[in-house]
Short mmCIF file of N, CA and C and ligand atoms in Angstrom, two decimals:
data_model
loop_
_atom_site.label_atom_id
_atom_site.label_comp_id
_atom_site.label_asym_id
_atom_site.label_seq_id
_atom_site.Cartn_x
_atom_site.Cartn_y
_atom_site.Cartn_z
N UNK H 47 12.43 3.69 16.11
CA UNK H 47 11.50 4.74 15.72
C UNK H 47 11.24 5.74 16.85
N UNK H 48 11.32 5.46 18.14
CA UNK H 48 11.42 6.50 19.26
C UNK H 48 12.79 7.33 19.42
N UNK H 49 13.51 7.08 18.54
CA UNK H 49 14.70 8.03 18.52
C UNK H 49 14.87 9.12 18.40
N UNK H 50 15.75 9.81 18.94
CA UNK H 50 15.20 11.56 18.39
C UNK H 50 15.46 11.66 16.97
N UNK H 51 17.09 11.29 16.86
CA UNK H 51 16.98 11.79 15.04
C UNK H 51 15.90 11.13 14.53
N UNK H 52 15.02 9.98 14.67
CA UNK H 52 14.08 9.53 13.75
C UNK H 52 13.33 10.35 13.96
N UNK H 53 12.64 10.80 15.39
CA UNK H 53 11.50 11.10 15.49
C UNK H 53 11.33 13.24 14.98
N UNK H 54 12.67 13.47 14.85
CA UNK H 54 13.04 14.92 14.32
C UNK H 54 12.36 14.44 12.95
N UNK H 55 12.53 13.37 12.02
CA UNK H 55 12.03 14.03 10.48
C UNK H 55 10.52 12.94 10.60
N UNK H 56 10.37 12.41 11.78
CA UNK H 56 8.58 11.98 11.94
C UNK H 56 8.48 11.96 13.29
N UNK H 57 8.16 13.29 13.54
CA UNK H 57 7.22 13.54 14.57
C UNK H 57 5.73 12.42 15.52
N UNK H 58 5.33 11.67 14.49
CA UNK H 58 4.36 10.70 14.52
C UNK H 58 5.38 9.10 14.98
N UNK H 59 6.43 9.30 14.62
CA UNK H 59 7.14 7.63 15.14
C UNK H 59 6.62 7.10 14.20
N UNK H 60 6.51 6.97 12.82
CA UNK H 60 6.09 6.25 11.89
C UNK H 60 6.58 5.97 10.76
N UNK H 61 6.85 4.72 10.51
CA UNK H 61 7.17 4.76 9.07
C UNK H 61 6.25 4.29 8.04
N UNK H 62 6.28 4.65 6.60
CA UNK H 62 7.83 5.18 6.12
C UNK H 62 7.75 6.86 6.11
N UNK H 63 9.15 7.31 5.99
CA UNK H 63 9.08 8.53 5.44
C UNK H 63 10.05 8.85 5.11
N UNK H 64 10.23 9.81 3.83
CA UNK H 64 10.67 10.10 2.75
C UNK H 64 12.07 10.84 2.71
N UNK H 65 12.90 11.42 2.63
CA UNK H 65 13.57 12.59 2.82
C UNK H 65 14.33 12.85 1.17
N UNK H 66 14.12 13.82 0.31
CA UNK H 66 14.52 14.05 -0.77
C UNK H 66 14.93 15.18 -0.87
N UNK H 67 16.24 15.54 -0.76
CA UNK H 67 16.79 16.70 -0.45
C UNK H 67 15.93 17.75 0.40
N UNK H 68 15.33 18.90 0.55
CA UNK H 68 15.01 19.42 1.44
C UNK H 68 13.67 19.06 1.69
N UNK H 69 13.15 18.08 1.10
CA UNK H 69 11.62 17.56 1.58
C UNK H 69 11.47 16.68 2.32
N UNK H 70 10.88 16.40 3.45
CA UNK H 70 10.73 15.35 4.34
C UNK H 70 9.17 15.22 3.90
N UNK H 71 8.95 13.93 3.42
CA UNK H 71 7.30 13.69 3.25
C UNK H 71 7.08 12.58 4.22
N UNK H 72 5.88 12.32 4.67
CA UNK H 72 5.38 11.11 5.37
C UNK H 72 3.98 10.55 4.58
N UNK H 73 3.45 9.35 4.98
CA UNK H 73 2.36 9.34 4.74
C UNK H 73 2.55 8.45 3.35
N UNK H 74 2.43 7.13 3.16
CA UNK H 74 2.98 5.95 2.01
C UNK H 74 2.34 6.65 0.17
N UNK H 75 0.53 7.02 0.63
CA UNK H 75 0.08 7.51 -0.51
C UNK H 75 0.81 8.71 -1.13
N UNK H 76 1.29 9.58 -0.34
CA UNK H 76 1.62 10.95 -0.71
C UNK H 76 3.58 11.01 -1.43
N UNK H 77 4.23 9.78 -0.87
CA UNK H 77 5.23 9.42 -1.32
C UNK H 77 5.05 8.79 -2.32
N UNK H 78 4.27 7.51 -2.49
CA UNK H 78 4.49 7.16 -3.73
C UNK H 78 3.96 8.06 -5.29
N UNK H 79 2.86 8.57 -4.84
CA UNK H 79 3.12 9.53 -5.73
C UNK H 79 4.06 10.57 -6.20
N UNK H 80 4.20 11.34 -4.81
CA UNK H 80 5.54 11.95 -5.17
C UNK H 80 6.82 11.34 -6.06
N UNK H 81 6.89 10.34 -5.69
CA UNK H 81 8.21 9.51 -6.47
C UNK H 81 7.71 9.74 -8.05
N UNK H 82 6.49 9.16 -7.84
CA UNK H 82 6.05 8.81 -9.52
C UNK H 82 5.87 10.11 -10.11
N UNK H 83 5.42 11.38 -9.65
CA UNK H 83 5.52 12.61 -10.14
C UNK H 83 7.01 13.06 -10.76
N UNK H 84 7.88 13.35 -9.36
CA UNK H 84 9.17 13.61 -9.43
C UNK H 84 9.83 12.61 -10.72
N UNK H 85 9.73 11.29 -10.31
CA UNK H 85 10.98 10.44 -11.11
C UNK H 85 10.62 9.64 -12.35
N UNK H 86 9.36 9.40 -12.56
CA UNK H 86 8.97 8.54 -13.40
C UNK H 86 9.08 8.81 -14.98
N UNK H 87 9.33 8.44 -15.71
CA UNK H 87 10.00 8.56 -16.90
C UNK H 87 8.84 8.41 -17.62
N UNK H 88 8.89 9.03 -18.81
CA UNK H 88 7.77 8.36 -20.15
C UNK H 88 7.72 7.05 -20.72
N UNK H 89 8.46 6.63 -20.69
CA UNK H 89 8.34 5.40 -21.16
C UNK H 89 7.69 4.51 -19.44
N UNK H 90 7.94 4.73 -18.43
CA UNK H 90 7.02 4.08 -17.40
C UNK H 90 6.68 4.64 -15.83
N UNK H 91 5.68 5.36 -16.50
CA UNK H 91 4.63 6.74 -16.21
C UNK H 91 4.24 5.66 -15.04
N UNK H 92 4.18 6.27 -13.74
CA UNK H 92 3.99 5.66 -12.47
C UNK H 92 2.53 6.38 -12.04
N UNK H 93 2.26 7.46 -13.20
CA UNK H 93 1.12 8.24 -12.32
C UNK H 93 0.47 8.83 -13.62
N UNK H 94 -1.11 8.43 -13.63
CA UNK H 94 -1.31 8.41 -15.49
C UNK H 94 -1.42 9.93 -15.41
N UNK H 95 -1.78 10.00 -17.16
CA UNK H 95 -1.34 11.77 -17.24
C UNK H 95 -2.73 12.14 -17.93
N UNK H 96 -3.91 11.82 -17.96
CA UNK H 96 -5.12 12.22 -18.28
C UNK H 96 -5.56 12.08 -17.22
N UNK H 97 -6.90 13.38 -17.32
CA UNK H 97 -8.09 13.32 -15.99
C UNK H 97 -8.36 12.09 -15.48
N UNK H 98 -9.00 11.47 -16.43
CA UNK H 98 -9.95 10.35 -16.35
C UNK H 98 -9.45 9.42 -15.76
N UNK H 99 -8.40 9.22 -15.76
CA UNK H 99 -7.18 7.93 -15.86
C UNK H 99 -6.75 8.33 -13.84
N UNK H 100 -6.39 9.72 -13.83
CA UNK H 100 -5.84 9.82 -12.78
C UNK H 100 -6.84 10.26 -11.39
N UNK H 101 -8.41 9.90 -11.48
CA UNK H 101 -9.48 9.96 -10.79
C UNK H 101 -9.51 8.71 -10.63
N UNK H 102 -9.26 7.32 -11.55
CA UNK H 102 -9.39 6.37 -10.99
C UNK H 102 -8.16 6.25 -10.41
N UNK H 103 -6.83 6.54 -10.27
CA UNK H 103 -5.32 6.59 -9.53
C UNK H 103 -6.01 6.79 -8.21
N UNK H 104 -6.67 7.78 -8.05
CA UNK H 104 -6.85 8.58 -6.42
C UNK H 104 -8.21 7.78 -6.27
N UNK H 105 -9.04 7.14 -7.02
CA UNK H 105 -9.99 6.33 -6.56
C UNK H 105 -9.43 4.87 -5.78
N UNK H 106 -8.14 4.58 -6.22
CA UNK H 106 -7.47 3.38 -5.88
C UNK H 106 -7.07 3.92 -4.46
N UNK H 107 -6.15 5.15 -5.04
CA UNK H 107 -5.00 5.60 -3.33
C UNK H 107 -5.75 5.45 -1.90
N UNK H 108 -7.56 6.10 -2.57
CA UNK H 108 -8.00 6.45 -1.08
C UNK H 108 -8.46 5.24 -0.65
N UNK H 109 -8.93 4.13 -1.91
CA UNK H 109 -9.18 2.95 -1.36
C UNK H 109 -8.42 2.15 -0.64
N UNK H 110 -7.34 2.10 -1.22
CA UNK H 110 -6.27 1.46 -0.76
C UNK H 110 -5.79 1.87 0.57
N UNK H 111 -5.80 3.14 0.95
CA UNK H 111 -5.21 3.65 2.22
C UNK H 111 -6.39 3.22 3.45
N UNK H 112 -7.21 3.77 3.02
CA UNK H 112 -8.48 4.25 3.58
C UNK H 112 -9.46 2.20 4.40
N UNK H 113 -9.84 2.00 3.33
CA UNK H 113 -10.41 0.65 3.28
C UNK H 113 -9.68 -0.40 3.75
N UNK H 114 -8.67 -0.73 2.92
CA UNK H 114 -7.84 -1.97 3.61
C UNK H 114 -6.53 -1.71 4.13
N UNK H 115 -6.17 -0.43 4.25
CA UNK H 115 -5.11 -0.26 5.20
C UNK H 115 -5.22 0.25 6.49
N UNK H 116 -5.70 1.73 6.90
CA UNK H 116 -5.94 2.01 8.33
C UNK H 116 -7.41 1.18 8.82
N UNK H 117 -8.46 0.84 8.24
CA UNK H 117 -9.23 -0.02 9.15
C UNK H 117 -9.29 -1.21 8.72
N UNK H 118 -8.94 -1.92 8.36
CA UNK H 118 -8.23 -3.91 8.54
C UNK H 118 -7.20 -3.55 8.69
N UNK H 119 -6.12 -3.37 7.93
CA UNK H 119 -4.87 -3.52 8.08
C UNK H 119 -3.72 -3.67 9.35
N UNK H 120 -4.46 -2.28 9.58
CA UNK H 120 -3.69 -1.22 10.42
C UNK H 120 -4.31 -1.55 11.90
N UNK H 121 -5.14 -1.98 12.15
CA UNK H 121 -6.11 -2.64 12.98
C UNK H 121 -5.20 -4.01 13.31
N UNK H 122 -5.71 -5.06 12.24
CA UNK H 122 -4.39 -5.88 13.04
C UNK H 122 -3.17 -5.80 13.36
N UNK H 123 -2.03 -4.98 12.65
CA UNK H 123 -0.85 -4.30 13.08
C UNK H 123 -0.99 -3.76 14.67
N UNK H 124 -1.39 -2.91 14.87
CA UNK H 124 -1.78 -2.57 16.04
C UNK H 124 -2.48 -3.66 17.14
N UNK H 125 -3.13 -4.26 16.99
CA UNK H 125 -3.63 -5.28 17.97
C UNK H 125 -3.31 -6.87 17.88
N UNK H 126 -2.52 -7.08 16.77
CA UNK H 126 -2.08 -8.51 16.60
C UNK H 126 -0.33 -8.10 16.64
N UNK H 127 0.24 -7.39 15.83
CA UNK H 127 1.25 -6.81 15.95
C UNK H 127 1.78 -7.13 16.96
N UNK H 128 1.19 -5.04 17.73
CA UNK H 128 1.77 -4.64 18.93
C UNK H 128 0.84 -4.58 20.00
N UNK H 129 0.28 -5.60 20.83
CA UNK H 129 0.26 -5.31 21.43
C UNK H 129 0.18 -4.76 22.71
N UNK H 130 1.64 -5.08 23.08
CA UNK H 130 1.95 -4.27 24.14
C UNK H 130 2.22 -2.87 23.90
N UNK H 131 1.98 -2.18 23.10
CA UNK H 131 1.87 -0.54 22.54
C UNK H 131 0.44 -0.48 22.98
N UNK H 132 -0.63 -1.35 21.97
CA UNK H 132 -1.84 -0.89 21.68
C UNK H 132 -3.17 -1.17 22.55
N UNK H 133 -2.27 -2.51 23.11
CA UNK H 133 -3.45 -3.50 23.63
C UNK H 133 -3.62 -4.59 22.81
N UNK H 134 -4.44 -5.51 23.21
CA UNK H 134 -5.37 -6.76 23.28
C UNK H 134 -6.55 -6.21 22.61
N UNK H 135 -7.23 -6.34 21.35
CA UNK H 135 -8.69 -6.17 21.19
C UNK H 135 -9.49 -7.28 20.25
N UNK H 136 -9.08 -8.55 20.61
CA UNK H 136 -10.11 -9.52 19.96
C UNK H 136 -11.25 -9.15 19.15
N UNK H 137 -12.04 -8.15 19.71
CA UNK H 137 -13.76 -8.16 18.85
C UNK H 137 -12.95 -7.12 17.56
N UNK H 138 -12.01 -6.43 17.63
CA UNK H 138 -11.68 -4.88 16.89
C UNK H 138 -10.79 -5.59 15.92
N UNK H 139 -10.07 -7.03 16.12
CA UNK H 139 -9.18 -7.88 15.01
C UNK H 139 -10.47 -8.69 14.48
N UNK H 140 -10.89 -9.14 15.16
CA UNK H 140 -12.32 -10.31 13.97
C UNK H 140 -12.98 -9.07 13.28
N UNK H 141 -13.28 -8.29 13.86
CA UNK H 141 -14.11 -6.44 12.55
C UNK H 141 -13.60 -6.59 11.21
N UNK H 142 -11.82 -6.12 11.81
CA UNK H 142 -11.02 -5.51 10.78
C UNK H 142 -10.93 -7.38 9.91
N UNK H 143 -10.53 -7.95 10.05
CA UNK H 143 -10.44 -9.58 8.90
C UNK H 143 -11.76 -9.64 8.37
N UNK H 144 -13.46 -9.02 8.56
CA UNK H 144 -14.26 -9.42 8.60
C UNK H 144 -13.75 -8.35 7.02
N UNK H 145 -13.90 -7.12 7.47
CA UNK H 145 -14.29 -5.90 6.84
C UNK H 145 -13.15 -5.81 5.56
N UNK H 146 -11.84 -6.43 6.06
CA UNK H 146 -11.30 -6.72 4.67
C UNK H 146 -11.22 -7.44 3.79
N UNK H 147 -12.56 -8.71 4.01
CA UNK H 147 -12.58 -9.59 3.04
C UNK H 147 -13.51 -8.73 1.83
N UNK H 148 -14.34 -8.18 2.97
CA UNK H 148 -15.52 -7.75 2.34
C UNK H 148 -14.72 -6.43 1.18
N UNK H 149 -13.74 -6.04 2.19
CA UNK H 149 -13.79 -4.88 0.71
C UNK H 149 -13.08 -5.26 -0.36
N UNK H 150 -11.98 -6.18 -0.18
CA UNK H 150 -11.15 -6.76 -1.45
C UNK H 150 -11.90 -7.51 -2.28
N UNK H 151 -12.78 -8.01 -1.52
CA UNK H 151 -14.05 -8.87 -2.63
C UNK H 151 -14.28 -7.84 -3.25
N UNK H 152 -15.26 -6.39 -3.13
CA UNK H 152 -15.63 -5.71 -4.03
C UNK H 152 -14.56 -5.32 -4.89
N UNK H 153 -13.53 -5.55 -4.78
CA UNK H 153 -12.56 -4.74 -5.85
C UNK H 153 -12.37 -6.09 -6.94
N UNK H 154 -12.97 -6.86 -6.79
CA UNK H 154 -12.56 -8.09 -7.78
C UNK H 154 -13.09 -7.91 -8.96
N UNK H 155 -14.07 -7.60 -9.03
CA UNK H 155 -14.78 -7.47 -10.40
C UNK H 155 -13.92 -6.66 -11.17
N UNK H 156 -13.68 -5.05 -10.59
CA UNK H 156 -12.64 -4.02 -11.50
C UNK H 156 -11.07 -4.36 -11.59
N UNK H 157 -10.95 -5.62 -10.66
CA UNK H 157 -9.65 -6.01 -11.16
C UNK H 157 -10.20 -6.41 -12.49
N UNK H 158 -10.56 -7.69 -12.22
CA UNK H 158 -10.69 -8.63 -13.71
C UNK H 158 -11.00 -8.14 -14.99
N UNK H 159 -11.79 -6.87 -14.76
CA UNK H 159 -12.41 -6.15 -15.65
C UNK H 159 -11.00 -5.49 -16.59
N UNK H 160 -10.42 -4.70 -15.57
CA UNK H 160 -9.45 -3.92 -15.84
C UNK H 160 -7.86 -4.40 -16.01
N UNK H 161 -7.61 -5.12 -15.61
CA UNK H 161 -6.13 -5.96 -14.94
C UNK H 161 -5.49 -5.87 -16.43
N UNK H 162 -4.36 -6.18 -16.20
CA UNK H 162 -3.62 -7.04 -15.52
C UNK H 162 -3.32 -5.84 -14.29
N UNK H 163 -2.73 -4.63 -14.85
CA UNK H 163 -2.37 -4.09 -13.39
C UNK H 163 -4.43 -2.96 -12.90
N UNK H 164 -4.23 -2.45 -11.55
CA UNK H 164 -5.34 -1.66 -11.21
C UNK H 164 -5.91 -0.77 -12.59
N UNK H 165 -5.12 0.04 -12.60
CA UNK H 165 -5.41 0.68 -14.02
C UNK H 165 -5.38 0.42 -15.40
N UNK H 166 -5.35 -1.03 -15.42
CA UNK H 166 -5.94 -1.93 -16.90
C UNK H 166 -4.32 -2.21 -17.20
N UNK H 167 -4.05 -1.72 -18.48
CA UNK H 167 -2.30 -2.04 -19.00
C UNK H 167 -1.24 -1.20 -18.26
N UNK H 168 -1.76 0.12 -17.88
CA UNK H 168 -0.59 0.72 -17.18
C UNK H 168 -0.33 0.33 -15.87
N UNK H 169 0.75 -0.40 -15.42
CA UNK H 169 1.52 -0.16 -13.87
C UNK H 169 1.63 1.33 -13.52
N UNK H 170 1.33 1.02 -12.24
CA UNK H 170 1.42 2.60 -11.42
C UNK H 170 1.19 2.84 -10.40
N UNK H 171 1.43 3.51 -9.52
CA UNK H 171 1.89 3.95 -8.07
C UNK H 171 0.95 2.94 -7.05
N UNK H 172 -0.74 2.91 -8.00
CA UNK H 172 -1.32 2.30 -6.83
C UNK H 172 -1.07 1.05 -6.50
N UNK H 173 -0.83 0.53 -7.73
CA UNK H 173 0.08 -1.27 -7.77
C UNK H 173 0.88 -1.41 -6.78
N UNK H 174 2.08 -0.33 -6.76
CA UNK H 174 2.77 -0.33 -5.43
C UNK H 174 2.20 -0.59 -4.27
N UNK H 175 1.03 0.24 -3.66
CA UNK H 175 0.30 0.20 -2.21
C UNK H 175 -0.13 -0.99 -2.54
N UNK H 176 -1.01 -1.08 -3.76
CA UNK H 176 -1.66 -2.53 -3.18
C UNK H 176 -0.76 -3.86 -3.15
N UNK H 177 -0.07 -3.86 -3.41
CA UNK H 177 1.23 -5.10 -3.01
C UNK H 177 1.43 -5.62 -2.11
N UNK H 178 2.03 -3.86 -1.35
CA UNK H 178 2.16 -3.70 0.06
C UNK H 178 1.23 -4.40 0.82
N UNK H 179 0.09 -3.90 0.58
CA UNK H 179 -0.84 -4.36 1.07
C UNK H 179 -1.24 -5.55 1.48
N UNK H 180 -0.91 -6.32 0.18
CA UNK H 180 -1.28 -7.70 -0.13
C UNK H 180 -0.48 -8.56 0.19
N UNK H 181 1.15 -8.31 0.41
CA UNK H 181 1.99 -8.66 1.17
C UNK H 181 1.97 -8.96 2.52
N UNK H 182 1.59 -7.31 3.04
CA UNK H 182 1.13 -7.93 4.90
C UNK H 182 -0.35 -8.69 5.19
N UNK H 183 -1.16 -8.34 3.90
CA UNK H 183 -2.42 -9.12 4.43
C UNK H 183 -1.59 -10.54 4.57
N UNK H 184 -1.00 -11.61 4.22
CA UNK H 184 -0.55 -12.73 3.94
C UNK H 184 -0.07 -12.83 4.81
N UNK H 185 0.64 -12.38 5.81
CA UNK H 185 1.42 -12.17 6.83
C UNK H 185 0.08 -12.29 7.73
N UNK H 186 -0.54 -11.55 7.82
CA UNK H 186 -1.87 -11.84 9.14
C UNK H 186 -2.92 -12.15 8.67
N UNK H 187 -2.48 -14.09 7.77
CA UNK H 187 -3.67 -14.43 7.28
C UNK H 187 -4.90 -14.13 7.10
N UNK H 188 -4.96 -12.90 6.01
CA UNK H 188 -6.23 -12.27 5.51
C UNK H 188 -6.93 -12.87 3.99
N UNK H 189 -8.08 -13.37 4.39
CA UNK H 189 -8.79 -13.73 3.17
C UNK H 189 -8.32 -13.19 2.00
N UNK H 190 -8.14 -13.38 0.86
CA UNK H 190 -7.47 -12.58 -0.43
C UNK H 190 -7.91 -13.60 -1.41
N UNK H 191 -9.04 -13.25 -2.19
CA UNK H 191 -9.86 -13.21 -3.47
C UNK H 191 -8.80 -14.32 -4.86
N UNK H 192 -8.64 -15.10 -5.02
CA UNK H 192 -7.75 -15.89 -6.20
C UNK H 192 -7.59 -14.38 -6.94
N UNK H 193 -8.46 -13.68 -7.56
CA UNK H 193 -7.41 -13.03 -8.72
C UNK H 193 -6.72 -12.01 -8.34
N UNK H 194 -6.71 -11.50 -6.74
CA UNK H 194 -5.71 -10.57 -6.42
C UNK H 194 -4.77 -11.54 -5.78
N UNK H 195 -4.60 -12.78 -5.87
CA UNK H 195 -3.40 -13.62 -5.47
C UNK H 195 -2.32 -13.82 -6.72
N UNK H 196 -3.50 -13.98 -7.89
CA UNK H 196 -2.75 -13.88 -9.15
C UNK H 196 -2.33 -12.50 -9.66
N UNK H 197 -2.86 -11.28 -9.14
CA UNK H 197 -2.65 -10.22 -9.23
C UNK H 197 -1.28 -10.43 -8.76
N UNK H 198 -0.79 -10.34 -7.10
CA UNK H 198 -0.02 -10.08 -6.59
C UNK H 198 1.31 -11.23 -7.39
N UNK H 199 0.46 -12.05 -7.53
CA UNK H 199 1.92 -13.04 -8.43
C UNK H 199 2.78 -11.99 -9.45
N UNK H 200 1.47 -11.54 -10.06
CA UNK H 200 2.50 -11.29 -11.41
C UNK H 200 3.25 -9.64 -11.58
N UNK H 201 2.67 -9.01 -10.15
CA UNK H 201 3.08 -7.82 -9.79
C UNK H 201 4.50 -8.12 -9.40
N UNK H 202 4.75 -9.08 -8.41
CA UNK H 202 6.00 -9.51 -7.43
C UNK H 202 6.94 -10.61 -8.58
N UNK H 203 6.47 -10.77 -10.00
CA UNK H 203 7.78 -11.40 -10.47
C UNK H 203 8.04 -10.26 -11.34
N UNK H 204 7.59 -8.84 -11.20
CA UNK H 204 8.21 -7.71 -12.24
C UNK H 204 9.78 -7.65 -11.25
N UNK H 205 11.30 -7.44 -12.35
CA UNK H 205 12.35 -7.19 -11.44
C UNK H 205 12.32 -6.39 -10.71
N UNK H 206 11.74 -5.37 -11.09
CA UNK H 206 11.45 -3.93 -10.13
C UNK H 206 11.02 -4.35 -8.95
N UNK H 207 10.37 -5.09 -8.07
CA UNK H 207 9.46 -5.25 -7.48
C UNK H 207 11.08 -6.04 -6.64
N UNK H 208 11.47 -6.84 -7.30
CA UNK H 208 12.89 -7.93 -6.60
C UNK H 208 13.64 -6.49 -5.70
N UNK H 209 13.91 -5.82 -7.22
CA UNK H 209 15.43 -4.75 -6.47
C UNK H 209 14.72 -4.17 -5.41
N UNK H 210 13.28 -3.27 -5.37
CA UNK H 210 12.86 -2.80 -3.99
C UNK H 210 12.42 -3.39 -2.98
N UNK H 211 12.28 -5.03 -3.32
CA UNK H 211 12.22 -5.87 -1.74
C UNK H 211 13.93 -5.60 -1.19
N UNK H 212 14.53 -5.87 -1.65
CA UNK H 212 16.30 -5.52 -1.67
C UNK H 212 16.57 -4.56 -1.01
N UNK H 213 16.18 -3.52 -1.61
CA UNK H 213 16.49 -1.83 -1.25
C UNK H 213 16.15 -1.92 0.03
N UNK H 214 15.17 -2.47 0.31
CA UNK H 214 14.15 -2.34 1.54
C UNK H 214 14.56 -2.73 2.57
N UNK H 215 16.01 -3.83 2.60
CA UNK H 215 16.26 -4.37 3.78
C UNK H 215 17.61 -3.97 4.28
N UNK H 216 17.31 -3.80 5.29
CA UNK H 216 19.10 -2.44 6.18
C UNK H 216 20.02 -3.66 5.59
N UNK H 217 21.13 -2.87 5.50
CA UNK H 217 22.33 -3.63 5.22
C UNK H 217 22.69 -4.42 6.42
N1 GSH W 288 -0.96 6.55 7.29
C1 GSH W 288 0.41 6.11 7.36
C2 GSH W 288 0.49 4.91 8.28
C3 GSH W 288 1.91 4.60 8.64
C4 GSH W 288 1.97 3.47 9.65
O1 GSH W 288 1.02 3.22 10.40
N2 GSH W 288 3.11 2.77 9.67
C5 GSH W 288 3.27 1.68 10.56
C6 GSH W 288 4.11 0.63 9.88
S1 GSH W 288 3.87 -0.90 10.61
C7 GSH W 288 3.98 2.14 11.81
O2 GSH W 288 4.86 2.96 11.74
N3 GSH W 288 3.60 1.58 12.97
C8 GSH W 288 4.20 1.87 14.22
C9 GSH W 288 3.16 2.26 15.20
O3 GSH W 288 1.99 2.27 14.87
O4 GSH W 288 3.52 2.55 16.35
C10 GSH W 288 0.94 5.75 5.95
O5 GSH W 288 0.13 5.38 5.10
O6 GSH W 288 2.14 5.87 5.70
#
């Protein structure tokens, strides 16, 4: 990631980012939408197509980005991770595990309420992040609520979900 050609289409050293013919996007929320804008078909609409529907989409994205990704997430990445990049910060890793139990707990109720996927019957873009999500929380043993474990079960046996763990890994 300190490479020049990498760091020519991310300036930031970060992944992921995007490149779709003359667009270079960064930034996970703003791609997966994009994808689901650009590619998503009618029959399985990645990004709903009423107001109402797509206020709770961006109620998820910012949660999802915002809440349990740059402060837990991204917090232990950085200090459990790396670090010899970031540093050592013991009190700033017990915060972030504290602060993401607490917020995935609040999202339990509007799972159960709503589920099977975030947005009730439709799969869609935010399912993606929160996967992600829920994937590396597991990785840096993060508290995770039974029904977003069963969430994440039944997200990760869709095939879709197989071919882009796949896609995902360099040849
Ligand atoms: N806000 C960005 C965050 C991207 C990000 O932090 N990616 C991590 C993946 S582990 C990274 O590149 N870390 C390397 C670093 O922080 O130096 C997004 O949502 O895409």
């Amino acid at each position: 990631m300190q490479e020049d050609a990498f760091q020519r289409v991310s300036p930031q050293g970060k992944i992921p980012v995007l490149e779709d013919g003359a667009l270079v996007l960064s930034e996970s929320p703003a791609i997966v939408t994009y994808l689901a804008e650009r590619y998503s078909s009618a029959e399985n609409r990645l990004i709903p197509d009423s107001v109402l529907d797509r206020a709770r989409y961006f109620e998820w994205l910012s949660f999802i980005s915002m809440e349990l990704d740059a402060t837990s997430i991204y917090v232990l990445r950085r200090h459990v991770g790396l670090p010899q990049i970031y540093g050592d910060a013991p009190n700033a890793s017990a915060v972030a595990r504290d602060y993401f139990a607490r917020m995935i707990g609040s999202a339990v109720t509007r799972l159960s309420k709503e589920g099977p996927y975030l947005l009730g019957q439709q799969f869609s873009g935010v399912d993606i992040l929160m996967t992600s999500c829920l994937d590396i929380a597991e990785r840096y043993d993060l508290t995770v609520p039974e029904p977003f474990k069963h969430y994440r079960e039944r997200v990760s046996q869709r095939p879709a979900y197989a071919t882009a763990i796949a896609a995902n890994k360099p040849q």
